[in-house]
Amino acid sequence: MISLEGFANEADANSLGNTVMSIVRALYEKHQLDLTNLKRILISYDFPNALKRVTEEYNHTSPSSYTNSKQARAIAQLITKGAREEFTLVLGIEFFFEWFNNDGKFELTEDNIHFVLHRINHELIHVHEKNVLNCLDSSLLVDQYDDALLMSATRSWSEYLANLNSAYSAPQETVTLFLEQLDSVIKEVPNEIETLVLQYQCKLIPLDEMYLAVKDRIKLIANSYAYAFGYVDALGIDLNDNFPELSQNLVECKLSDVIHKLVVSFRTLTKLYDEGAIENYGAFDEVVKVIDSMFKCFGLTLERTQDENGTGLYIHVG
């Protein structure tokens, strides 16, 4: 179940693999997680190439996208084969950085175990959620319109749910890190989007380049908000008292009205999930509308098109 690659030290690889396996078993038993079809956890020193290889093994038509920006960088990704025939959880070595000492050797202590344990807990909740929502077949969502809106909606809510349900295991440092990351994102990323749109309007970059860069940043905003407010809602964090600068920036940022609606839609969807009332992708409609509103805040309107070649995406700018 555990595969490790790129390790120079076999003893470290074995110690890490055995520790991860023990934690997975403990969390599975304690929280009755449904880990059906989780076939492998792949731990690699080369996360991008490991991710690429697994998506190719699973016959994905395009490589799995992951966050890689100055504000955030992905270190974990759950890859699904087909509807949910099997899952592989790909983890970069950075996922475990607290477990390695200054000499680069594996060293597990009472002080450092909780950081990685929480991350593992978060990822296993993703597996559990996918098994619970077995009525949803993500392999059917293939066009560009769904990728921009519906898939962004499902993935951001999934991050909200995973942090909401794993917050009890999160060290305070981790919670603070994600809230500070959200602060950076809402201060910096909207300006980046406005610059990209302006560059396109001034014919400095082509439409496709602008759109793909904006889409990635919209996803970053939605995911960062989801991560942070999963903790906020689970732990009852008062942002005014504990993170006053973030609280103020959320009110003043360009997307303030939209992102408030985002957390409301996450909460509504989570209630449906807890009640077992999600039957199809229609349950995500309100989250989709919010994601769509984010694009419109920057003058972009997305339209699904249909012709003899199938569905496409038209981007209105202005």
PDB file of C-alpha atoms in Angstrom:
ATOM      1  CA  MET A   1       0.000   0.000   0.000  1.00  0.00           C
ATOM      2  CA  ILE A   2       2.920   2.376   0.725  1.00  0.00           C
ATOM      3  CA  SER A   3       5.394   3.050  -2.101  1.00  0.00           C
ATOM      4  CA  LEU A   4       8.468   5.212  -1.632  1.00  0.00           C
ATOM      5  CA  GLU A   5      10.789   6.577  -4.302  1.00  0.00           C
ATOM      6  CA  GLY A   6      13.858   8.778  -4.476  1.00  0.00           C
ATOM      7  CA  PHE A   7      15.149   8.002  -0.986  1.00  0.00           C
ATOM      8  CA  ALA A   8      18.933   7.811  -0.588  1.00  0.00           C
ATOM      9  CA  ASN A   9      18.639   6.190   2.825  1.00  0.00           C
ATOM     10  CA  GLU A  10      16.747   2.880   3.021  1.00  0.00           C
ATOM     11  CA  ALA A  11      16.413   3.065   6.804  1.00  0.00           C
ATOM     12  CA  ASP A  12      14.700   6.473   6.574  1.00  0.00           C
ATOM     13  CA  ALA A  13      12.407   5.200   3.826  1.00  0.00           C
ATOM     14  CA  ASN A  14      11.373   2.186   5.882  1.00  0.00           C
ATOM     15  CA  SER A  15      10.852   4.242   9.036  1.00  0.00           C
ATOM     16  CA  LEU A  16       8.736   6.794   7.200  1.00  0.00           C
ATOM     17  CA  GLY A  17       6.672   4.168   5.396  1.00  0.00           C
ATOM     18  CA  ASN A  18       5.988   2.184   8.550  1.00  0.00           C
ATOM     19  CA  THR A  19       5.007   5.315  10.477  1.00  0.00           C
ATOM     20  CA  VAL A  20       2.587   6.443   7.771  1.00  0.00           C
ATOM     21  CA  MET A  21       1.011   2.986   7.637  1.00  0.00           C
ATOM     22  CA  SER A  22       0.536   2.951  11.411  1.00  0.00           C
ATOM     23  CA  ILE A  23      -1.103   6.386  11.376  1.00  0.00           C
ATOM     24  CA  VAL A  24      -3.423   5.444   8.514  1.00  0.00           C
ATOM     25  CA  ARG A  25      -4.545   2.328  10.390  1.00  0.00           C
ATOM     26  CA  ALA A  26      -5.072   4.266  13.622  1.00  0.00           C
ATOM     27  CA  LEU A  27      -7.142   7.009  11.949  1.00  0.00           C
ATOM     28  CA  TYR A  28      -9.150   4.436   9.985  1.00  0.00           C
ATOM     29  CA  GLU A  29     -10.054   2.540  13.155  1.00  0.00           C
ATOM     30  CA  LYS A  30     -10.681   5.574  15.366  1.00  0.00           C
ATOM     31  CA  HIS A  31     -12.909   7.503  12.966  1.00  0.00           C
ATOM     32  CA  GLN A  32     -14.471   4.664  10.948  1.00  0.00           C
ATOM     33  CA  LEU A  33     -13.191   6.154   7.707  1.00  0.00           C
ATOM     34  CA  ASP A  34     -14.256   4.525   4.461  1.00  0.00           C
ATOM     35  CA  LEU A  35     -10.933   3.956   2.685  1.00  0.00           C
ATOM     36  CA  THR A  36     -12.338   1.545   0.129  1.00  0.00           C
ATOM     37  CA  ASN A  37     -10.226   1.344  -3.050  1.00  0.00           C
ATOM     38  CA  LEU A  38      -7.310   3.348  -1.647  1.00  0.00           C
ATOM     39  CA  LYS A  39      -4.777   1.088  -3.337  1.00  0.00           C
ATOM     40  CA  ARG A  40      -1.577   3.006  -2.793  1.00  0.00           C
ATOM     41  CA  ILE A  41       0.076   5.894  -1.016  1.00  0.00           C
ATOM     42  CA  LEU A  42       3.037   7.034  -3.105  1.00  0.00           C
ATOM     43  CA  ILE A  43       5.675   9.118  -1.310  1.00  0.00           C
ATOM     44  CA  SER A  44       8.119  10.733  -3.708  1.00  0.00           C
ATOM     45  CA  TYR A  45      11.010  13.172  -3.755  1.00  0.00           C
ATOM     46  CA  ASP A  46       9.735  14.290  -7.191  1.00  0.00           C
ATOM     47  CA  PHE A  47       6.084  15.206  -6.672  1.00  0.00           C
ATOM     48  CA  PRO A  48       5.351  16.646 -10.164  1.00  0.00           C
ATOM     49  CA  ASN A  49       6.736  13.629 -12.019  1.00  0.00           C
ATOM     50  CA  ALA A  50       5.086  11.160  -9.631  1.00  0.00           C
ATOM     51  CA  LEU A  51       1.759  12.918 -10.183  1.00  0.00           C
ATOM     52  CA  LYS A  52       2.248  12.865 -13.948  1.00  0.00           C
ATOM     53  CA  ARG A  53       3.089   9.157 -13.947  1.00  0.00           C
ATOM     54  CA  VAL A  54       0.039   8.174 -11.887  1.00  0.00           C
ATOM     55  CA  THR A  55      -2.340  10.197 -14.053  1.00  0.00           C
ATOM     56  CA  GLU A  56      -0.902   8.467 -17.113  1.00  0.00           C
ATOM     57  CA  GLU A  57      -1.296   5.051 -15.447  1.00  0.00           C
ATOM     58  CA  TYR A  58      -4.937   5.925 -14.765  1.00  0.00           C
ATOM     59  CA  ASN A  59      -5.436   7.034 -18.379  1.00  0.00           C
ATOM     60  CA  HIS A  60      -6.334  10.623 -17.556  1.00  0.00           C
ATOM     61  CA  THR A  61      -6.685  12.662 -20.735  1.00  0.00           C
ATOM     62  CA  SER A  62      -4.652  15.509 -19.229  1.00  0.00           C
ATOM     63  CA  PRO A  63      -2.189  15.797 -16.330  1.00  0.00           C
ATOM     64  CA  SER A  64      -3.666  16.501 -12.908  1.00  0.00           C
ATOM     65  CA  SER A  65      -3.345  20.199 -12.114  1.00  0.00           C
ATOM     66  CA  TYR A  66      -1.969  21.297  -8.780  1.00  0.00           C
ATOM     67  CA  THR A  67      -1.253  24.568  -7.014  1.00  0.00           C
ATOM     68  CA  ASN A  68       2.208  25.998  -7.621  1.00  0.00           C
ATOM     69  CA  SER A  69       2.264  29.721  -6.933  1.00  0.00           C
ATOM     70  CA  LYS A  70       4.206  32.097  -4.747  1.00  0.00           C
ATOM     71  CA  GLN A  71       1.330  32.018  -2.237  1.00  0.00           C
ATOM     72  CA  ALA A  72       0.919  28.218  -2.045  1.00  0.00           C
ATOM     73  CA  ARG A  73       2.409  25.001  -3.380  1.00  0.00           C
ATOM     74  CA  ALA A  74       0.757  21.582  -3.455  1.00  0.00           C
ATOM     75  CA  ILE A  75       2.435  18.659  -1.689  1.00  0.00           C
ATOM     76  CA  ALA A  76      -0.407  16.122  -1.912  1.00  0.00           C
ATOM     77  CA  GLN A  77      -2.947  14.985  -4.496  1.00  0.00           C
ATOM     78  CA  LEU A  78      -5.531  12.206  -4.543  1.00  0.00           C
ATOM     79  CA  ILE A  79      -5.812  10.661  -8.023  1.00  0.00           C
ATOM     80  CA  THR A  80      -8.909   8.691  -9.011  1.00  0.00           C
ATOM     81  CA  LYS A  81      -9.095   5.966 -11.631  1.00  0.00           C
ATOM     82  CA  GLY A  82     -12.383   6.006 -13.532  1.00  0.00           C
ATOM     83  CA  ALA A  83     -15.414   6.801 -11.399  1.00  0.00           C
ATOM     84  CA  ARG A  84     -13.778   5.426  -8.239  1.00  0.00           C
ATOM     85  CA  GLU A  85     -12.293   2.103  -9.271  1.00  0.00           C
ATOM     86  CA  GLU A  86      -9.239   2.905  -7.195  1.00  0.00           C
ATOM     87  CA  PHE A  87      -7.346   5.802  -5.629  1.00  0.00           C
ATOM     88  CA  THR A  88      -3.673   6.655  -5.348  1.00  0.00           C
ATOM     89  CA  LEU A  89      -2.602   9.309  -2.860  1.00  0.00           C
ATOM     90  CA  VAL A  90       0.568  11.030  -4.092  1.00  0.00           C
ATOM     91  CA  LEU A  91       2.598  12.816  -1.409  1.00  0.00           C
ATOM     92  CA  GLY A  92       5.681  14.948  -1.981  1.00  0.00           C
ATOM     93  CA  ILE A  93       8.522  14.606   0.494  1.00  0.00           C
ATOM     94  CA  GLU A  94       7.754  18.169   1.668  1.00  0.00           C
ATOM     95  CA  PHE A  95       4.564  16.734   3.166  1.00  0.00           C
ATOM     96  CA  PHE A  96       6.800  15.254   5.901  1.00  0.00           C
ATOM     97  CA  PHE A  97       9.361  18.011   6.368  1.00  0.00           C
ATOM     98  CA  GLU A  98       8.811  18.311  10.151  1.00  0.00           C
ATOM     99  CA  TRP A  99       9.806  14.655  10.525  1.00  0.00           C
ATOM    100  CA  PHE A 100      13.313  15.240   9.182  1.00  0.00           C
ATOM    101  CA  ASN A 101      16.006  16.873  11.316  1.00  0.00           C
ATOM    102  CA  ASN A 102      18.570  19.464  10.230  1.00  0.00           C
ATOM    103  CA  ASP A 103      20.796  16.692   8.922  1.00  0.00           C
ATOM    104  CA  GLY A 104      18.021  15.421   6.661  1.00  0.00           C
ATOM    105  CA  LYS A 105      17.469  12.264   8.721  1.00  0.00           C
ATOM    106  CA  PHE A 106      14.076  10.887   9.729  1.00  0.00           C
ATOM    107  CA  GLU A 107      13.422  11.782  13.382  1.00  0.00           C
ATOM    108  CA  LEU A 108       9.970  11.362  14.903  1.00  0.00           C
ATOM    109  CA  THR A 109       9.324  13.138  18.210  1.00  0.00           C
ATOM    110  CA  GLU A 110       6.392  14.007  20.429  1.00  0.00           C
ATOM    111  CA  ASP A 111       6.705  17.615  19.283  1.00  0.00           C
ATOM    112  CA  ASN A 112       6.718  17.047  15.521  1.00  0.00           C
ATOM    113  CA  ILE A 113       4.359  14.099  14.976  1.00  0.00           C
ATOM    114  CA  HIS A 114       1.137  16.147  15.050  1.00  0.00           C
ATOM    115  CA  PHE A 115       1.879  18.319  12.011  1.00  0.00           C
ATOM    116  CA  VAL A 116       2.077  15.427   9.571  1.00  0.00           C
ATOM    117  CA  LEU A 117      -0.573  13.356  11.351  1.00  0.00           C
ATOM    118  CA  HIS A 118      -3.032  16.185  10.707  1.00  0.00           C
ATOM    119  CA  ARG A 119      -2.114  16.339   7.023  1.00  0.00           C
ATOM    120  CA  ILE A 120      -2.628  12.586   6.700  1.00  0.00           C
ATOM    121  CA  ASN A 121      -5.981  12.913   8.469  1.00  0.00           C
ATOM    122  CA  HIS A 122      -7.002  15.627   5.997  1.00  0.00           C
ATOM    123  CA  GLU A 123      -6.098  13.470   2.977  1.00  0.00           C
ATOM    124  CA  LEU A 124      -7.906  10.392   4.305  1.00  0.00           C
ATOM    125  CA  ILE A 125     -11.065  12.460   4.758  1.00  0.00           C
ATOM    126  CA  HIS A 126     -10.880  13.190   1.020  1.00  0.00           C
ATOM    127  CA  VAL A 127     -10.905   9.431   0.351  1.00  0.00           C
ATOM    128  CA  HIS A 128     -13.810   8.938   2.765  1.00  0.00           C
ATOM    129  CA  GLU A 129     -15.785  11.753   1.108  1.00  0.00           C
ATOM    130  CA  LYS A 130     -15.289  10.299  -2.381  1.00  0.00           C
ATOM    131  CA  ASN A 131     -16.526   6.911  -1.183  1.00  0.00           C
ATOM    132  CA  VAL A 132     -19.543   8.452   0.567  1.00  0.00           C
ATOM    133  CA  LEU A 133     -20.463  10.444  -2.549  1.00  0.00           C
ATOM    134  CA  ASN A 134     -20.425   7.391  -4.784  1.00  0.00           C
ATOM    135  CA  CYS A 135     -23.270   8.902  -6.795  1.00  0.00           C
ATOM    136  CA  LEU A 136     -20.855  11.409  -8.348  1.00  0.00           C
ATOM    137  CA  ASP A 137     -18.761  10.293 -11.320  1.00  0.00           C
ATOM    138  CA  SER A 138     -16.006  12.863 -11.877  1.00  0.00           C
ATOM    139  CA  SER A 139     -14.831  11.033 -15.001  1.00  0.00           C
ATOM    140  CA  LEU A 140     -17.930  12.360 -16.797  1.00  0.00           C
ATOM    141  CA  LEU A 141     -16.861  15.988 -16.327  1.00  0.00           C
ATOM    142  CA  VAL A 142     -14.581  16.578 -19.243  1.00  0.00           C
ATOM    143  CA  ASP A 143     -15.269  19.935 -20.887  1.00  0.00           C
ATOM    144  CA  GLN A 144     -13.551  23.239 -20.184  1.00  0.00           C
ATOM    145  CA  TYR A 145     -16.662  24.874 -18.768  1.00  0.00           C
ATOM    146  CA  ASP A 146     -17.057  22.196 -16.091  1.00  0.00           C
ATOM    147  CA  ASP A 147     -13.339  22.347 -15.314  1.00  0.00           C
ATOM    148  CA  ALA A 148     -13.510  26.079 -14.656  1.00  0.00           C
ATOM    149  CA  LEU A 149     -16.697  26.097 -12.597  1.00  0.00           C
ATOM    150  CA  LEU A 150     -18.071  22.761 -11.417  1.00  0.00           C
ATOM    151  CA  MET A 151     -14.732  21.087 -10.742  1.00  0.00           C
ATOM    152  CA  SER A 152     -13.473  24.204  -8.981  1.00  0.00           C
ATOM    153  CA  ALA A 153     -16.631  24.144  -6.862  1.00  0.00           C
ATOM    154  CA  THR A 154     -16.346  20.463  -5.926  1.00  0.00           C
ATOM    155  CA  ARG A 155     -12.636  20.675  -5.122  1.00  0.00           C
ATOM    156  CA  SER A 156     -12.850  23.801  -3.008  1.00  0.00           C
ATOM    157  CA  TRP A 157     -15.789  22.445  -0.999  1.00  0.00           C
ATOM    158  CA  SER A 158     -13.867  19.185  -0.550  1.00  0.00           C
ATOM    159  CA  GLU A 159     -10.966  21.132   0.999  1.00  0.00           C
ATOM    160  CA  TYR A 160     -13.399  22.963   3.283  1.00  0.00           C
ATOM    161  CA  LEU A 161     -14.917  19.658   4.409  1.00  0.00           C
ATOM    162  CA  ALA A 162     -11.544  17.994   4.976  1.00  0.00           C
ATOM    163  CA  ASN A 163     -10.317  20.812   7.208  1.00  0.00           C
ATOM    164  CA  LEU A 164     -13.691  21.117   8.937  1.00  0.00           C
ATOM    165  CA  ASN A 165     -13.593  17.436   9.892  1.00  0.00           C
ATOM    166  CA  SER A 166      -9.883  17.215  10.710  1.00  0.00           C
ATOM    167  CA  ALA A 167      -9.480  20.518  12.557  1.00  0.00           C
ATOM    168  CA  TYR A 168      -9.408  18.766  15.950  1.00  0.00           C
ATOM    169  CA  SER A 169      -6.025  17.278  14.976  1.00  0.00           C
ATOM    170  CA  ALA A 170      -4.518  20.532  13.650  1.00  0.00           C
ATOM    171  CA  PRO A 171      -1.670  22.167  15.599  1.00  0.00           C
ATOM    172  CA  GLN A 172      -2.223  25.872  16.186  1.00  0.00           C
ATOM    173  CA  GLU A 173       0.762  26.644  13.963  1.00  0.00           C
ATOM    174  CA  THR A 174      -0.959  24.931  11.043  1.00  0.00           C
ATOM    175  CA  VAL A 175      -4.203  26.828  11.552  1.00  0.00           C
ATOM    176  CA  THR A 176      -2.335  30.127  11.734  1.00  0.00           C
ATOM    177  CA  LEU A 177      -0.374  29.269   8.598  1.00  0.00           C
ATOM    178  CA  PHE A 178      -3.515  28.728   6.523  1.00  0.00           C
ATOM    179  CA  LEU A 179      -5.197  31.872   7.794  1.00  0.00           C
ATOM    180  CA  GLU A 180      -2.063  33.899   7.012  1.00  0.00           C
ATOM    181  CA  GLN A 181      -1.937  32.284   3.586  1.00  0.00           C
ATOM    182  CA  LEU A 182      -5.521  33.359   2.914  1.00  0.00           C
ATOM    183  CA  ASP A 183      -4.553  36.899   3.930  1.00  0.00           C
ATOM    184  CA  SER A 184      -1.705  36.882   1.391  1.00  0.00           C
ATOM    185  CA  VAL A 185      -3.939  35.446  -1.313  1.00  0.00           C
ATOM    186  CA  ILE A 186      -6.734  38.009  -0.979  1.00  0.00           C
ATOM    187  CA  LYS A 187      -4.227  40.887  -0.879  1.00  0.00           C
ATOM    188  CA  GLU A 188      -2.114  39.769  -3.834  1.00  0.00           C
ATOM    189  CA  VAL A 189      -4.011  37.484  -6.206  1.00  0.00           C
ATOM    190  CA  PRO A 190      -6.871  39.824  -7.271  1.00  0.00           C
ATOM    191  CA  ASN A 191      -4.223  42.338  -8.378  1.00  0.00           C
ATOM    192  CA  GLU A 192      -2.478  39.605 -10.343  1.00  0.00           C
ATOM    193  CA  ILE A 193      -5.758  38.758 -12.091  1.00  0.00           C
ATOM    194  CA  GLU A 194      -6.459  42.393 -12.954  1.00  0.00           C
ATOM    195  CA  THR A 195      -2.960  42.694 -14.434  1.00  0.00           C
ATOM    196  CA  LEU A 196      -3.460  39.590 -16.580  1.00  0.00           C
ATOM    197  CA  VAL A 197      -6.783  40.838 -17.943  1.00  0.00           C
ATOM    198  CA  LEU A 198      -5.243  44.235 -18.704  1.00  0.00           C
ATOM    199  CA  GLN A 199      -2.302  42.593 -20.477  1.00  0.00           C
ATOM    200  CA  TYR A 200      -4.747  40.710 -22.690  1.00  0.00           C
ATOM    201  CA  GLN A 201      -6.766  43.846 -23.428  1.00  0.00           C
ATOM    202  CA  CYS A 202      -3.531  45.609 -24.409  1.00  0.00           C
ATOM    203  CA  LYS A 203      -2.687  42.644 -26.701  1.00  0.00           C
ATOM    204  CA  LEU A 204       0.415  41.770 -24.664  1.00  0.00           C
ATOM    205  CA  ILE A 205      -0.668  38.158 -24.081  1.00  0.00           C
ATOM    206  CA  PRO A 206      -3.087  35.875 -25.966  1.00  0.00           C
ATOM    207  CA  LEU A 207      -6.542  35.016 -24.652  1.00  0.00           C
ATOM    208  CA  ASP A 208      -5.714  31.386 -23.816  1.00  0.00           C
ATOM    209  CA  GLU A 209      -2.688  32.371 -21.748  1.00  0.00           C
ATOM    210  CA  MET A 210      -4.654  34.995 -19.860  1.00  0.00           C
ATOM    211  CA  TYR A 211      -7.606  32.696 -19.221  1.00  0.00           C
ATOM    212  CA  LEU A 212      -5.554  29.745 -17.952  1.00  0.00           C
ATOM    213  CA  ALA A 213      -3.585  31.978 -15.586  1.00  0.00           C
ATOM    214  CA  VAL A 214      -6.773  33.619 -14.289  1.00  0.00           C
ATOM    215  CA  LYS A 215      -8.501  30.255 -13.861  1.00  0.00           C
ATOM    216  CA  ASP A 216      -5.606  28.964 -11.736  1.00  0.00           C
ATOM    217  CA  ARG A 217      -5.792  32.054  -9.546  1.00  0.00           C
ATOM    218  CA  ILE A 218      -9.556  31.825  -9.108  1.00  0.00           C
ATOM    219  CA  LYS A 219      -9.060  28.236  -7.961  1.00  0.00           C
ATOM    220  CA  LEU A 220      -6.324  29.405  -5.579  1.00  0.00           C
ATOM    221  CA  ILE A 221      -8.645  31.994  -4.030  1.00  0.00           C
ATOM    222  CA  ALA A 222     -11.499  29.492  -3.627  1.00  0.00           C
ATOM    223  CA  ASN A 223      -9.257  26.776  -2.189  1.00  0.00           C
ATOM    224  CA  SER A 224      -7.444  29.128   0.193  1.00  0.00           C
ATOM    225  CA  TYR A 225     -10.769  30.390   1.496  1.00  0.00           C
ATOM    226  CA  ALA A 226     -12.002  26.813   1.854  1.00  0.00           C
ATOM    227  CA  TYR A 227      -8.939  25.676   3.799  1.00  0.00           C
ATOM    228  CA  ALA A 228      -9.058  28.642   6.152  1.00  0.00           C
ATOM    229  CA  PHE A 229     -12.789  28.633   6.832  1.00  0.00           C
ATOM    230  CA  GLY A 230     -12.830  24.890   7.403  1.00  0.00           C
ATOM    231  CA  TYR A 231     -10.727  25.687  10.464  1.00  0.00           C
ATOM    232  CA  VAL A 232     -12.678  28.843  11.331  1.00  0.00           C
ATOM    233  CA  ASP A 233     -16.014  27.030  11.359  1.00  0.00           C
ATOM    234  CA  ALA A 234     -14.763  23.894  13.115  1.00  0.00           C
ATOM    235  CA  LEU A 235     -12.861  25.703  15.857  1.00  0.00           C
ATOM    236  CA  GLY A 236     -15.178  28.704  16.253  1.00  0.00           C
ATOM    237  CA  ILE A 237     -12.374  31.180  15.539  1.00  0.00           C
ATOM    238  CA  ASP A 238     -13.336  34.834  15.970  1.00  0.00           C
ATOM    239  CA  LEU A 239     -11.385  36.567  13.211  1.00  0.00           C
ATOM    240  CA  ASN A 240     -12.009  40.046  14.636  1.00  0.00           C
ATOM    241  CA  ASP A 241     -10.328  39.091  17.909  1.00  0.00           C
ATOM    242  CA  ASN A 242      -7.650  36.667  16.730  1.00  0.00           C
ATOM    243  CA  PHE A 243      -6.842  37.741  13.158  1.00  0.00           C
ATOM    244  CA  PRO A 244      -8.002  41.361  12.922  1.00  0.00           C
ATOM    245  CA  GLU A 245      -5.884  42.190   9.845  1.00  0.00           C
ATOM    246  CA  LEU A 246      -7.326  39.249   7.911  1.00  0.00           C
ATOM    247  CA  SER A 247     -10.837  40.182   9.054  1.00  0.00           C
ATOM    248  CA  GLN A 248     -10.378  43.728   7.786  1.00  0.00           C
ATOM    249  CA  ASN A 249      -8.849  42.593   4.490  1.00  0.00           C
ATOM    250  CA  LEU A 250     -11.751  40.217   3.864  1.00  0.00           C
ATOM    251  CA  VAL A 251     -14.144  43.157   4.192  1.00  0.00           C
ATOM    252  CA  GLU A 252     -12.092  45.488   2.006  1.00  0.00           C
ATOM    253  CA  CYS A 253     -10.953  43.135  -0.755  1.00  0.00           C
ATOM    254  CA  LYS A 254     -12.417  43.283  -4.278  1.00  0.00           C
ATOM    255  CA  LEU A 255     -14.170  39.939  -3.784  1.00  0.00           C
ATOM    256  CA  SER A 256     -15.597  40.610  -0.318  1.00  0.00           C
ATOM    257  CA  ASP A 257     -19.265  40.086  -1.220  1.00  0.00           C
ATOM    258  CA  VAL A 258     -18.538  37.037  -3.364  1.00  0.00           C
ATOM    259  CA  ILE A 259     -16.338  35.179  -0.890  1.00  0.00           C
ATOM    260  CA  HIS A 260     -18.867  35.719   1.888  1.00  0.00           C
ATOM    261  CA  LYS A 261     -21.369  33.888  -0.298  1.00  0.00           C
ATOM    262  CA  LEU A 262     -18.773  31.163  -0.855  1.00  0.00           C
ATOM    263  CA  VAL A 263     -18.596  30.133   2.791  1.00  0.00           C
ATOM    264  CA  VAL A 264     -22.409  30.243   3.048  1.00  0.00           C
ATOM    265  CA  SER A 265     -22.641  27.859   0.075  1.00  0.00           C
ATOM    266  CA  PHE A 266     -19.997  25.577   1.654  1.00  0.00           C
ATOM    267  CA  ARG A 267     -22.004  25.387   4.889  1.00  0.00           C
ATOM    268  CA  THR A 268     -25.243  24.640   3.058  1.00  0.00           C
ATOM    269  CA  LEU A 269     -23.606  21.909   0.993  1.00  0.00           C
ATOM    270  CA  THR A 270     -21.978  20.373   4.078  1.00  0.00           C
ATOM    271  CA  LYS A 271     -25.389  20.134   5.742  1.00  0.00           C
ATOM    272  CA  LEU A 272     -26.666  18.205   2.707  1.00  0.00           C
ATOM    273  CA  TYR A 273     -23.594  15.955   2.869  1.00  0.00           C
ATOM    274  CA  ASP A 274     -24.127  15.217   6.567  1.00  0.00           C
ATOM    275  CA  GLU A 275     -27.770  14.372   5.873  1.00  0.00           C
ATOM    276  CA  GLY A 276     -26.860  12.068   2.979  1.00  0.00           C
ATOM    277  CA  ALA A 277     -28.853  14.313   0.647  1.00  0.00           C
ATOM    278  CA  ILE A 278     -26.308  14.872  -2.149  1.00  0.00           C
ATOM    279  CA  GLU A 279     -27.590  12.841  -5.098  1.00  0.00           C
ATOM    280  CA  ASN A 280     -25.933  14.493  -8.094  1.00  0.00           C
ATOM    281  CA  TYR A 281     -23.822  17.454  -9.149  1.00  0.00           C
ATOM    282  CA  GLY A 282     -26.868  19.697  -8.972  1.00  0.00           C
ATOM    283  CA  ALA A 283     -26.177  19.977  -5.241  1.00  0.00           C
ATOM    284  CA  PHE A 284     -23.127  22.122  -6.100  1.00  0.00           C
ATOM    285  CA  ASP A 285     -25.114  24.725  -8.064  1.00  0.00           C
ATOM    286  CA  GLU A 286     -24.780  27.482  -5.455  1.00  0.00           C
ATOM    287  CA  VAL A 287     -21.016  27.007  -5.146  1.00  0.00           C
ATOM    288  CA  VAL A 288     -20.766  27.022  -8.951  1.00  0.00           C
ATOM    289  CA  LYS A 289     -22.632  30.340  -9.089  1.00  0.00           C
ATOM    290  CA  VAL A 290     -20.171  31.870  -6.634  1.00  0.00           C
ATOM    291  CA  ILE A 291     -17.145  30.654  -8.619  1.00  0.00           C
ATOM    292  CA  ASP A 292     -18.764  32.052 -11.772  1.00  0.00           C
ATOM    293  CA  SER A 293     -19.263  35.385  -9.977  1.00  0.00           C
ATOM    294  CA  MET A 294     -15.538  35.495  -9.212  1.00  0.00           C
ATOM    295  CA  PHE A 295     -14.735  35.457 -12.917  1.00  0.00           C
ATOM    296  CA  LYS A 296     -17.357  38.138 -13.553  1.00  0.00           C
ATOM    297  CA  CYS A 297     -15.785  40.380 -10.894  1.00  0.00           C
ATOM    298  CA  PHE A 298     -12.797  40.650 -13.231  1.00  0.00           C
ATOM    299  CA  GLY A 299     -14.839  41.197 -16.382  1.00  0.00           C
ATOM    300  CA  LEU A 300     -14.817  37.585 -17.587  1.00  0.00           C
ATOM    301  CA  THR A 301     -18.019  35.749 -18.506  1.00  0.00           C
ATOM    302  CA  LEU A 302     -17.756  32.045 -19.328  1.00  0.00           C
ATOM    303  CA  GLU A 303     -20.159  30.463 -21.800  1.00  0.00           C
ATOM    304  CA  ARG A 304     -20.461  26.814 -22.800  1.00  0.00           C
ATOM    305  CA  THR A 305     -20.697  26.414 -26.575  1.00  0.00           C
ATOM    306  CA  GLN A 306     -21.932  23.485 -28.646  1.00  0.00           C
ATOM    307  CA  ASP A 307     -21.091  22.527 -32.231  1.00  0.00           C
ATOM    308  CA  GLU A 308     -20.475  19.443 -34.354  1.00  0.00           C
ATOM    309  CA  ASN A 309     -17.177  18.881 -32.540  1.00  0.00           C
ATOM    310  CA  GLY A 310     -18.821  18.809 -29.114  1.00  0.00           C
ATOM    311  CA  THR A 311     -18.812  21.327 -26.293  1.00  0.00           C
ATOM    312  CA  GLY A 312     -16.410  24.229 -25.976  1.00  0.00           C
ATOM    313  CA  LEU A 313     -15.809  27.374 -23.968  1.00  0.00           C
ATOM    314  CA  TYR A 314     -16.280  30.974 -25.052  1.00  0.00           C
ATOM    315  CA  ILE A 315     -14.763  33.694 -22.877  1.00  0.00           C
ATOM    316  CA  HIS A 316     -16.366  37.146 -22.982  1.00  0.00           C
ATOM    317  CA  VAL A 317     -13.959  39.872 -21.835  1.00  0.00           C
ATOM    318  CA  GLY A 318     -15.135  43.330 -20.937  1.00  0.00           C
TER     319      GLY A 318
END
